[in-house]
Amino acid sequence: QQQVKQSPQSLIVQKGGISIINCAYENTAFDYFPWYQQFPGKGPALLIAIRPDVSEKKEGRFTISFNKSAKQFSLHIMDSQPGDSATYFCAARISGGYNKLIFGAGTRLAVHP
Amino acid sequence: DADVTQTPRNRITKTGKRIMLECSQTKGHDRMYWYRQDPGLGLRLIYYSFDVKDINKGEISDGYSVSRQAQAKFSLSLESAIPNQTALYFCATSDSGSGETNYGYTFGSGTRLTVV
């Protein structure tokens, strides 16, 4: 079964701290791993993404670490800010050209001042 | 105006009623998707379409149907709504070109559906 397992379900971090969200998958037919950020009342928005032939990708304070052999990937938010408080979804794209995404269950992040 | 517009934003309906959720986009994307969001379950794919003539079932299509009326419009119908279809529904679009910039989804703001 095609699944992406995400943890933790919720996370509280102090301002300036590092937020870490983890995802794991079993299906090797995934070829692209994006992260989406969702604010209340809004649809998810693409935050950052990585291909499986890359071990790390950084964009500003956001970094994806990818471990192909362990079938795990994680999102690190450095210097977390209250404005980062949102729900984060990891996802994996099924290879084959259809651009279908399988999403994790989501992590609700709260960054306290 | 939003790139992906969903209507209605909120809807309360009774068990057994037929209801249609609508989605329109100005992105010019040919791929459109309907997802359902439930707490603790994330986003699950209901249906997806790559053009007007192409409709495909996702992982949870039972109880739902769709119509791609035009490249820009993709509607989701619940033929006979039941309470466990109470959820937040999202429409999304993506481009068909190659390259990572085209893989990303653009989501609408969602429709909150309550079936009583």
PDB file of C-alpha atoms in Angstrom:
ATOM      1  CA  GLN A   1       0.000   0.000   0.000  1.00  0.00           C
ATOM      2  CA  GLN A   2       1.254   3.428  -0.832  1.00  0.00           C
ATOM      3  CA  GLN A   3       1.686   5.349   2.410  1.00  0.00           C
ATOM      4  CA  VAL A   4       3.643   8.200   3.849  1.00  0.00           C
ATOM      5  CA  LYS A   5       3.911   8.195   7.633  1.00  0.00           C
ATOM      6  CA  GLN A   6       4.444  11.551   9.300  1.00  0.00           C
ATOM      7  CA  SER A   7       5.404  12.421  12.862  1.00  0.00           C
ATOM      8  CA  PRO A   8       4.850  14.056  15.240  1.00  0.00           C
ATOM      9  CA  GLN A   9       1.163  14.881  15.002  1.00  0.00           C
ATOM     10  CA  SER A  10       1.750  18.151  16.840  1.00  0.00           C
ATOM     11  CA  LEU A  11       4.807  20.114  17.863  1.00  0.00           C
ATOM     12  CA  ILE A  12       5.417  23.070  20.130  1.00  0.00           C
ATOM     13  CA  VAL A  13       8.651  25.019  19.729  1.00  0.00           C
ATOM     14  CA  GLN A  14       9.929  28.176  21.321  1.00  0.00           C
ATOM     15  CA  LYS A  15      10.749  31.139  19.116  1.00  0.00           C
ATOM     16  CA  GLY A  16      14.265  30.781  17.764  1.00  0.00           C
ATOM     17  CA  GLY A  17      14.304  27.013  18.180  1.00  0.00           C
ATOM     18  CA  ILE A  18      14.543  24.275  15.559  1.00  0.00           C
ATOM     19  CA  SER A  19      11.388  22.506  14.408  1.00  0.00           C
ATOM     20  CA  ILE A  20      11.858  18.986  13.027  1.00  0.00           C
ATOM     21  CA  ILE A  21       9.155  16.985  11.278  1.00  0.00           C
ATOM     22  CA  ASN A  22       9.805  13.463  10.044  1.00  0.00           C
ATOM     23  CA  CYS A  23       8.307  11.337   7.295  1.00  0.00           C
ATOM     24  CA  ALA A  24       8.881   7.762   6.192  1.00  0.00           C
ATOM     25  CA  TYR A  25       7.717   5.791   3.196  1.00  0.00           C
ATOM     26  CA  GLU A  26       7.803   2.201   1.998  1.00  0.00           C
ATOM     27  CA  ASN A  27       7.010   2.410  -1.702  1.00  0.00           C
ATOM     28  CA  THR A  28      10.116   2.824  -3.817  1.00  0.00           C
ATOM     29  CA  ALA A  29       8.083   4.117  -6.746  1.00  0.00           C
ATOM     30  CA  PHE A  30       8.100   7.649  -5.377  1.00  0.00           C
ATOM     31  CA  ASP A  31      10.228  10.138  -7.296  1.00  0.00           C
ATOM     32  CA  TYR A  32       9.657  13.561  -5.739  1.00  0.00           C
ATOM     33  CA  PHE A  33       9.100  14.644  -2.154  1.00  0.00           C
ATOM     34  CA  PRO A  34       7.464  18.028  -1.486  1.00  0.00           C
ATOM     35  CA  TRP A  35       6.446  19.700   1.735  1.00  0.00           C
ATOM     36  CA  TYR A  36       3.318  21.819   1.979  1.00  0.00           C
ATOM     37  CA  GLN A  37       2.442  24.495   4.530  1.00  0.00           C
ATOM     38  CA  GLN A  38      -1.165  25.220   5.446  1.00  0.00           C
ATOM     39  CA  PHE A  39      -2.476  28.162   7.450  1.00  0.00           C
ATOM     40  CA  PRO A  40      -5.969  28.072   8.996  1.00  0.00           C
ATOM     41  CA  GLY A  41      -8.688  28.722   6.447  1.00  0.00           C
ATOM     42  CA  LYS A  42      -6.312  28.327   3.526  1.00  0.00           C
ATOM     43  CA  GLY A  43      -5.315  25.591   1.165  1.00  0.00           C
ATOM     44  CA  PRO A  44      -1.866  24.005   1.441  1.00  0.00           C
ATOM     45  CA  ALA A  45       0.947  25.788  -0.379  1.00  0.00           C
ATOM     46  CA  LEU A  46       4.177  24.283  -1.679  1.00  0.00           C
ATOM     47  CA  LEU A  47       7.021  25.114   0.687  1.00  0.00           C
ATOM     48  CA  ILE A  48      10.054  23.160  -0.498  1.00  0.00           C
ATOM     49  CA  ALA A  49      10.704  19.928  -2.367  1.00  0.00           C
ATOM     50  CA  ILE A  50      13.494  17.445  -3.030  1.00  0.00           C
ATOM     51  CA  ARG A  51      14.312  14.725  -5.513  1.00  0.00           C
ATOM     52  CA  PRO A  52      15.597  11.344  -4.230  1.00  0.00           C
ATOM     53  CA  ASP A  53      19.020  11.768  -5.830  1.00  0.00           C
ATOM     54  CA  VAL A  54      19.757  14.689  -3.490  1.00  0.00           C
ATOM     55  CA  SER A  55      20.455  14.286   0.240  1.00  0.00           C
ATOM     56  CA  GLU A  56      19.698  17.826   1.344  1.00  0.00           C
ATOM     57  CA  LYS A  57      18.009  20.955   0.051  1.00  0.00           C
ATOM     58  CA  LYS A  58      17.949  24.301   1.797  1.00  0.00           C
ATOM     59  CA  GLU A  59      15.803  27.327   1.125  1.00  0.00           C
ATOM     60  CA  GLY A  60      16.209  30.075   3.646  1.00  0.00           C
ATOM     61  CA  ARG A  61      15.354  28.723   7.096  1.00  0.00           C
ATOM     62  CA  PHE A  62      13.805  25.554   5.662  1.00  0.00           C
ATOM     63  CA  THR A  63      15.862  22.425   4.950  1.00  0.00           C
ATOM     64  CA  ILE A  64      14.848  18.995   3.712  1.00  0.00           C
ATOM     65  CA  SER A  65      17.085  16.088   4.637  1.00  0.00           C
ATOM     66  CA  PHE A  66      16.603  12.934   2.580  1.00  0.00           C
ATOM     67  CA  ASN A  67      17.862   9.441   3.434  1.00  0.00           C
ATOM     68  CA  LYS A  68      17.123   7.181   0.485  1.00  0.00           C
ATOM     69  CA  SER A  69      18.412   3.968   2.056  1.00  0.00           C
ATOM     70  CA  ALA A  70      16.278   4.470   5.171  1.00  0.00           C
ATOM     71  CA  LYS A  71      13.318   5.736   3.111  1.00  0.00           C
ATOM     72  CA  GLN A  72      13.002   8.733   5.374  1.00  0.00           C
ATOM     73  CA  PHE A  73      12.945  12.473   4.890  1.00  0.00           C
ATOM     74  CA  SER A  74      12.550  15.368   7.251  1.00  0.00           C
ATOM     75  CA  LEU A  75      11.851  19.071   7.352  1.00  0.00           C
ATOM     76  CA  HIS A  76      13.950  21.306   9.569  1.00  0.00           C
ATOM     77  CA  ILE A  77      12.854  24.853  10.323  1.00  0.00           C
ATOM     78  CA  MET A  78      15.713  26.847  11.748  1.00  0.00           C
ATOM     79  CA  ASP A  79      15.162  29.903  13.947  1.00  0.00           C
ATOM     80  CA  SER A  80      11.446  29.092  14.137  1.00  0.00           C
ATOM     81  CA  GLN A  81       9.135  32.116  14.251  1.00  0.00           C
ATOM     82  CA  PRO A  82       5.536  32.540  15.415  1.00  0.00           C
ATOM     83  CA  GLY A  83       4.617  33.164  11.769  1.00  0.00           C
ATOM     84  CA  ASP A  84       5.726  29.584  11.017  1.00  0.00           C
ATOM     85  CA  SER A  85       2.826  28.287  13.109  1.00  0.00           C
ATOM     86  CA  ALA A  86       0.840  26.199  10.643  1.00  0.00           C
ATOM     87  CA  THR A  87       0.120  22.629   9.636  1.00  0.00           C
ATOM     88  CA  TYR A  88       2.844  20.963   7.588  1.00  0.00           C
ATOM     89  CA  PHE A  89       2.305  18.050   5.235  1.00  0.00           C
ATOM     90  CA  CYS A  90       4.971  15.903   3.683  1.00  0.00           C
ATOM     91  CA  ALA A  91       4.109  14.205   0.424  1.00  0.00           C
ATOM     92  CA  ALA A  92       5.515  11.783  -2.103  1.00  0.00           C
ATOM     93  CA  ARG A  93       4.855  11.707  -5.809  1.00  0.00           C
ATOM     94  CA  ILE A  94       4.060   8.414  -7.496  1.00  0.00           C
ATOM     95  CA  SER A  95       6.379   7.980 -10.456  1.00  0.00           C
ATOM     96  CA  GLY A  96       4.806   7.457 -13.847  1.00  0.00           C
ATOM     97  CA  GLY A  97       4.083  10.922 -15.119  1.00  0.00           C
ATOM     98  CA  TYR A  98       0.719  11.561 -13.514  1.00  0.00           C
ATOM     99  CA  ASN A  99       1.973  13.910 -10.794  1.00  0.00           C
ATOM    100  CA  LYS A 100      -0.155  12.181  -8.141  1.00  0.00           C
ATOM    101  CA  LEU A 101       0.800  13.003  -4.573  1.00  0.00           C
ATOM    102  CA  ILE A 102       0.347  10.862  -1.467  1.00  0.00           C
ATOM    103  CA  PHE A 103       0.256  13.052   1.642  1.00  0.00           C
ATOM    104  CA  GLY A 104       1.270  12.394   5.215  1.00  0.00           C
ATOM    105  CA  ALA A 105      -1.204  12.966   8.038  1.00  0.00           C
ATOM    106  CA  GLY A 106       0.125  16.429   8.851  1.00  0.00           C
ATOM    107  CA  THR A 107       1.934  18.080  11.762  1.00  0.00           C
ATOM    108  CA  ARG A 108       0.445  21.040  13.571  1.00  0.00           C
ATOM    109  CA  LEU A 109       3.319  23.327  14.571  1.00  0.00           C
ATOM    110  CA  ALA A 110       2.935  26.038  17.191  1.00  0.00           C
ATOM    111  CA  VAL A 111       5.853  28.415  17.719  1.00  0.00           C
ATOM    112  CA  HIS A 112       5.548  30.273  21.008  1.00  0.00           C
ATOM    113  CA  PRO A 113       7.053  33.753  21.437  1.00  0.00           C
TER     114      PRO A 113
ATOM    115  CA  ASP B   1      -9.011  36.913  -7.896  1.00  0.00           C
ATOM    116  CA  ALA B   2      -7.672  33.616  -6.623  1.00  0.00           C
ATOM    117  CA  ASP B   3      -5.935  31.285  -9.060  1.00  0.00           C
ATOM    118  CA  VAL B   4      -8.082  28.367  -7.905  1.00  0.00           C
ATOM    119  CA  THR B   5     -11.591  29.196  -6.727  1.00  0.00           C
ATOM    120  CA  GLN B   6     -13.810  26.785  -4.860  1.00  0.00           C
ATOM    121  CA  THR B   7     -17.512  27.278  -4.230  1.00  0.00           C
ATOM    122  CA  PRO B   8     -19.195  27.164  -1.833  1.00  0.00           C
ATOM    123  CA  ARG B   9     -16.769  27.869   1.019  1.00  0.00           C
ATOM    124  CA  ASN B  10     -19.068  26.266   3.559  1.00  0.00           C
ATOM    125  CA  ARG B  11     -22.067  24.012   3.155  1.00  0.00           C
ATOM    126  CA  ILE B  12     -24.357  22.129   5.482  1.00  0.00           C
ATOM    127  CA  THR B  13     -26.510  19.476   3.884  1.00  0.00           C
ATOM    128  CA  LYS B  14     -28.758  16.649   4.982  1.00  0.00           C
ATOM    129  CA  THR B  15     -28.110  12.951   4.665  1.00  0.00           C
ATOM    130  CA  GLY B  16     -29.261  11.635   1.304  1.00  0.00           C
ATOM    131  CA  LYS B  17     -29.063  14.943  -0.520  1.00  0.00           C
ATOM    132  CA  ARG B  18     -27.083  15.422  -3.703  1.00  0.00           C
ATOM    133  CA  ILE B  19     -24.493  18.136  -3.529  1.00  0.00           C
ATOM    134  CA  MET B  20     -21.980  19.564  -5.983  1.00  0.00           C
ATOM    135  CA  LEU B  21     -18.728  21.310  -5.113  1.00  0.00           C
ATOM    136  CA  GLU B  22     -17.266  23.463  -7.836  1.00  0.00           C
ATOM    137  CA  CYS B  23     -13.738  24.389  -8.751  1.00  0.00           C
ATOM    138  CA  SER B  24     -12.474  26.793 -11.375  1.00  0.00           C
ATOM    139  CA  GLN B  25      -8.930  27.889 -12.156  1.00  0.00           C
ATOM    140  CA  THR B  26      -7.166  30.630 -14.031  1.00  0.00           C
ATOM    141  CA  LYS B  27      -3.727  28.998 -13.945  1.00  0.00           C
ATOM    142  CA  GLY B  28      -4.115  27.434 -17.371  1.00  0.00           C
ATOM    143  CA  HIS B  29      -3.129  24.077 -15.867  1.00  0.00           C
ATOM    144  CA  ASP B  30      -4.436  20.946 -17.483  1.00  0.00           C
ATOM    145  CA  ARG B  31      -4.245  18.721 -14.405  1.00  0.00           C
ATOM    146  CA  MET B  32      -6.871  19.032 -11.694  1.00  0.00           C
ATOM    147  CA  TYR B  33      -7.419  17.080  -8.493  1.00  0.00           C
ATOM    148  CA  TRP B  34      -9.939  16.702  -5.700  1.00  0.00           C
ATOM    149  CA  TYR B  35      -8.636  15.898  -2.217  1.00  0.00           C
ATOM    150  CA  ARG B  36     -10.397  15.394   1.069  1.00  0.00           C
ATOM    151  CA  GLN B  37      -8.807  16.518   4.368  1.00  0.00           C
ATOM    152  CA  ASP B  38      -9.685  14.899   7.672  1.00  0.00           C
ATOM    153  CA  PRO B  39      -7.923  15.506  11.012  1.00  0.00           C
ATOM    154  CA  GLY B  40      -5.195  12.928  11.552  1.00  0.00           C
ATOM    155  CA  LEU B  41      -5.570  11.517   8.045  1.00  0.00           C
ATOM    156  CA  GLY B  42      -4.026  14.258   5.964  1.00  0.00           C
ATOM    157  CA  LEU B  43      -5.149  14.778   2.373  1.00  0.00           C
ATOM    158  CA  ARG B  44      -6.543  11.845   0.429  1.00  0.00           C
ATOM    159  CA  LEU B  45      -7.054  11.817  -3.323  1.00  0.00           C
ATOM    160  CA  ILE B  46     -10.641  11.393  -4.527  1.00  0.00           C
ATOM    161  CA  TYR B  47     -10.397  11.953  -8.297  1.00  0.00           C
ATOM    162  CA  TYR B  48      -7.985  13.474 -10.760  1.00  0.00           C
ATOM    163  CA  SER B  49      -8.158  14.614 -14.351  1.00  0.00           C
ATOM    164  CA  PHE B  50      -5.519  15.415 -16.931  1.00  0.00           C
ATOM    165  CA  ASP B  51      -7.795  16.947 -19.496  1.00  0.00           C
ATOM    166  CA  VAL B  52     -11.487  17.156 -20.350  1.00  0.00           C
ATOM    167  CA  LYS B  53     -11.524  13.616 -21.687  1.00  0.00           C
ATOM    168  CA  ASP B  54      -9.502  12.046 -18.903  1.00  0.00           C
ATOM    169  CA  ILE B  55     -10.985  11.222 -15.476  1.00  0.00           C
ATOM    170  CA  ASN B  56      -9.345   8.870 -12.993  1.00  0.00           C
ATOM    171  CA  LYS B  57     -10.319   7.486  -9.597  1.00  0.00           C
ATOM    172  CA  GLY B  58      -8.146   8.195  -6.600  1.00  0.00           C
ATOM    173  CA  GLU B  59      -7.820   6.202  -3.401  1.00  0.00           C
ATOM    174  CA  ILE B  60     -11.229   7.107  -1.936  1.00  0.00           C
ATOM    175  CA  SER B  61     -13.606   7.602  -4.892  1.00  0.00           C
ATOM    176  CA  ASP B  62     -16.558   5.555  -3.576  1.00  0.00           C
ATOM    177  CA  GLY B  63     -19.602   7.785  -3.052  1.00  0.00           C
ATOM    178  CA  TYR B  64     -18.202  10.566  -5.236  1.00  0.00           C
ATOM    179  CA  SER B  65     -18.318  11.474  -8.909  1.00  0.00           C
ATOM    180  CA  VAL B  66     -16.700  14.246 -10.921  1.00  0.00           C
ATOM    181  CA  SER B  67     -17.204  16.220 -14.089  1.00  0.00           C
ATOM    182  CA  ARG B  68     -14.560  18.109 -16.059  1.00  0.00           C
ATOM    183  CA  GLN B  69     -16.717  20.597 -17.921  1.00  0.00           C
ATOM    184  CA  ALA B  70     -13.799  22.509 -19.395  1.00  0.00           C
ATOM    185  CA  GLN B  71     -10.075  22.754 -18.892  1.00  0.00           C
ATOM    186  CA  ALA B  72     -10.698  25.330 -16.190  1.00  0.00           C
ATOM    187  CA  LYS B  73     -13.600  23.656 -14.376  1.00  0.00           C
ATOM    188  CA  PHE B  74     -13.719  20.472 -12.326  1.00  0.00           C
ATOM    189  CA  SER B  75     -16.741  19.636 -10.171  1.00  0.00           C
ATOM    190  CA  LEU B  76     -17.110  17.064  -7.417  1.00  0.00           C
ATOM    191  CA  SER B  77     -20.516  15.559  -6.643  1.00  0.00           C
ATOM    192  CA  LEU B  78     -21.787  13.576  -3.711  1.00  0.00           C
ATOM    193  CA  GLU B  79     -24.750  11.685  -5.130  1.00  0.00           C
ATOM    194  CA  SER B  80     -26.271  10.831  -1.760  1.00  0.00           C
ATOM    195  CA  ALA B  81     -24.417  12.526   1.057  1.00  0.00           C
ATOM    196  CA  ILE B  82     -23.704  10.625   4.281  1.00  0.00           C
ATOM    197  CA  PRO B  83     -22.343  11.938   7.599  1.00  0.00           C
ATOM    198  CA  ASN B  84     -18.896  10.373   7.195  1.00  0.00           C
ATOM    199  CA  GLN B  85     -18.401  12.557   4.128  1.00  0.00           C
ATOM    200  CA  THR B  86     -18.211  15.532   6.484  1.00  0.00           C
ATOM    201  CA  ALA B  87     -14.757  16.948   5.744  1.00  0.00           C
ATOM    202  CA  LEU B  88     -12.746  19.760   4.208  1.00  0.00           C
ATOM    203  CA  TYR B  89     -12.508  19.362   0.437  1.00  0.00           C
ATOM    204  CA  PHE B  90      -9.736  20.831  -1.667  1.00  0.00           C
ATOM    205  CA  CYS B  91      -9.357  21.266  -5.377  1.00  0.00           C
ATOM    206  CA  ALA B  92      -5.817  21.523  -6.741  1.00  0.00           C
ATOM    207  CA  THR B  93      -4.176  22.066 -10.102  1.00  0.00           C
ATOM    208  CA  SER B  94      -0.769  21.380 -11.564  1.00  0.00           C
ATOM    209  CA  ASP B  95       1.003  21.953 -14.829  1.00  0.00           C
ATOM    210  CA  SER B  96       1.993  19.148 -17.149  1.00  0.00           C
ATOM    211  CA  GLY B  97       5.364  20.450 -18.166  1.00  0.00           C
ATOM    212  CA  SER B  98       8.611  18.860 -17.121  1.00  0.00           C
ATOM    213  CA  GLY B  99      10.834  20.262 -14.436  1.00  0.00           C
ATOM    214  CA  GLU B 100      10.374  20.626 -10.729  1.00  0.00           C
ATOM    215  CA  THR B 101       8.657  23.994 -10.941  1.00  0.00           C
ATOM    216  CA  ASN B 102       5.735  22.358 -12.695  1.00  0.00           C
ATOM    217  CA  TYR B 103       5.216  19.617 -10.139  1.00  0.00           C
ATOM    218  CA  GLY B 104       3.796  21.817  -7.408  1.00  0.00           C
ATOM    219  CA  TYR B 105       0.090  21.898  -6.730  1.00  0.00           C
ATOM    220  CA  THR B 106      -1.910  25.099  -6.460  1.00  0.00           C
ATOM    221  CA  PHE B 107      -4.739  24.525  -4.009  1.00  0.00           C
ATOM    222  CA  GLY B 108      -8.008  26.349  -3.622  1.00  0.00           C
ATOM    223  CA  SER B 109      -9.099  27.613  -0.206  1.00  0.00           C
ATOM    224  CA  GLY B 110     -11.325  24.620   0.379  1.00  0.00           C
ATOM    225  CA  THR B 111     -14.976  23.807   0.953  1.00  0.00           C
ATOM    226  CA  ARG B 112     -16.021  22.820   4.457  1.00  0.00           C
ATOM    227  CA  LEU B 113     -18.869  20.323   4.056  1.00  0.00           C
ATOM    228  CA  THR B 114     -21.024  19.144   6.923  1.00  0.00           C
ATOM    229  CA  VAL B 115     -23.537  16.340   6.394  1.00  0.00           C
ATOM    230  CA  VAL B 116     -26.171  16.117   9.137  1.00  0.00           C
TER     231      VAL B 116
END
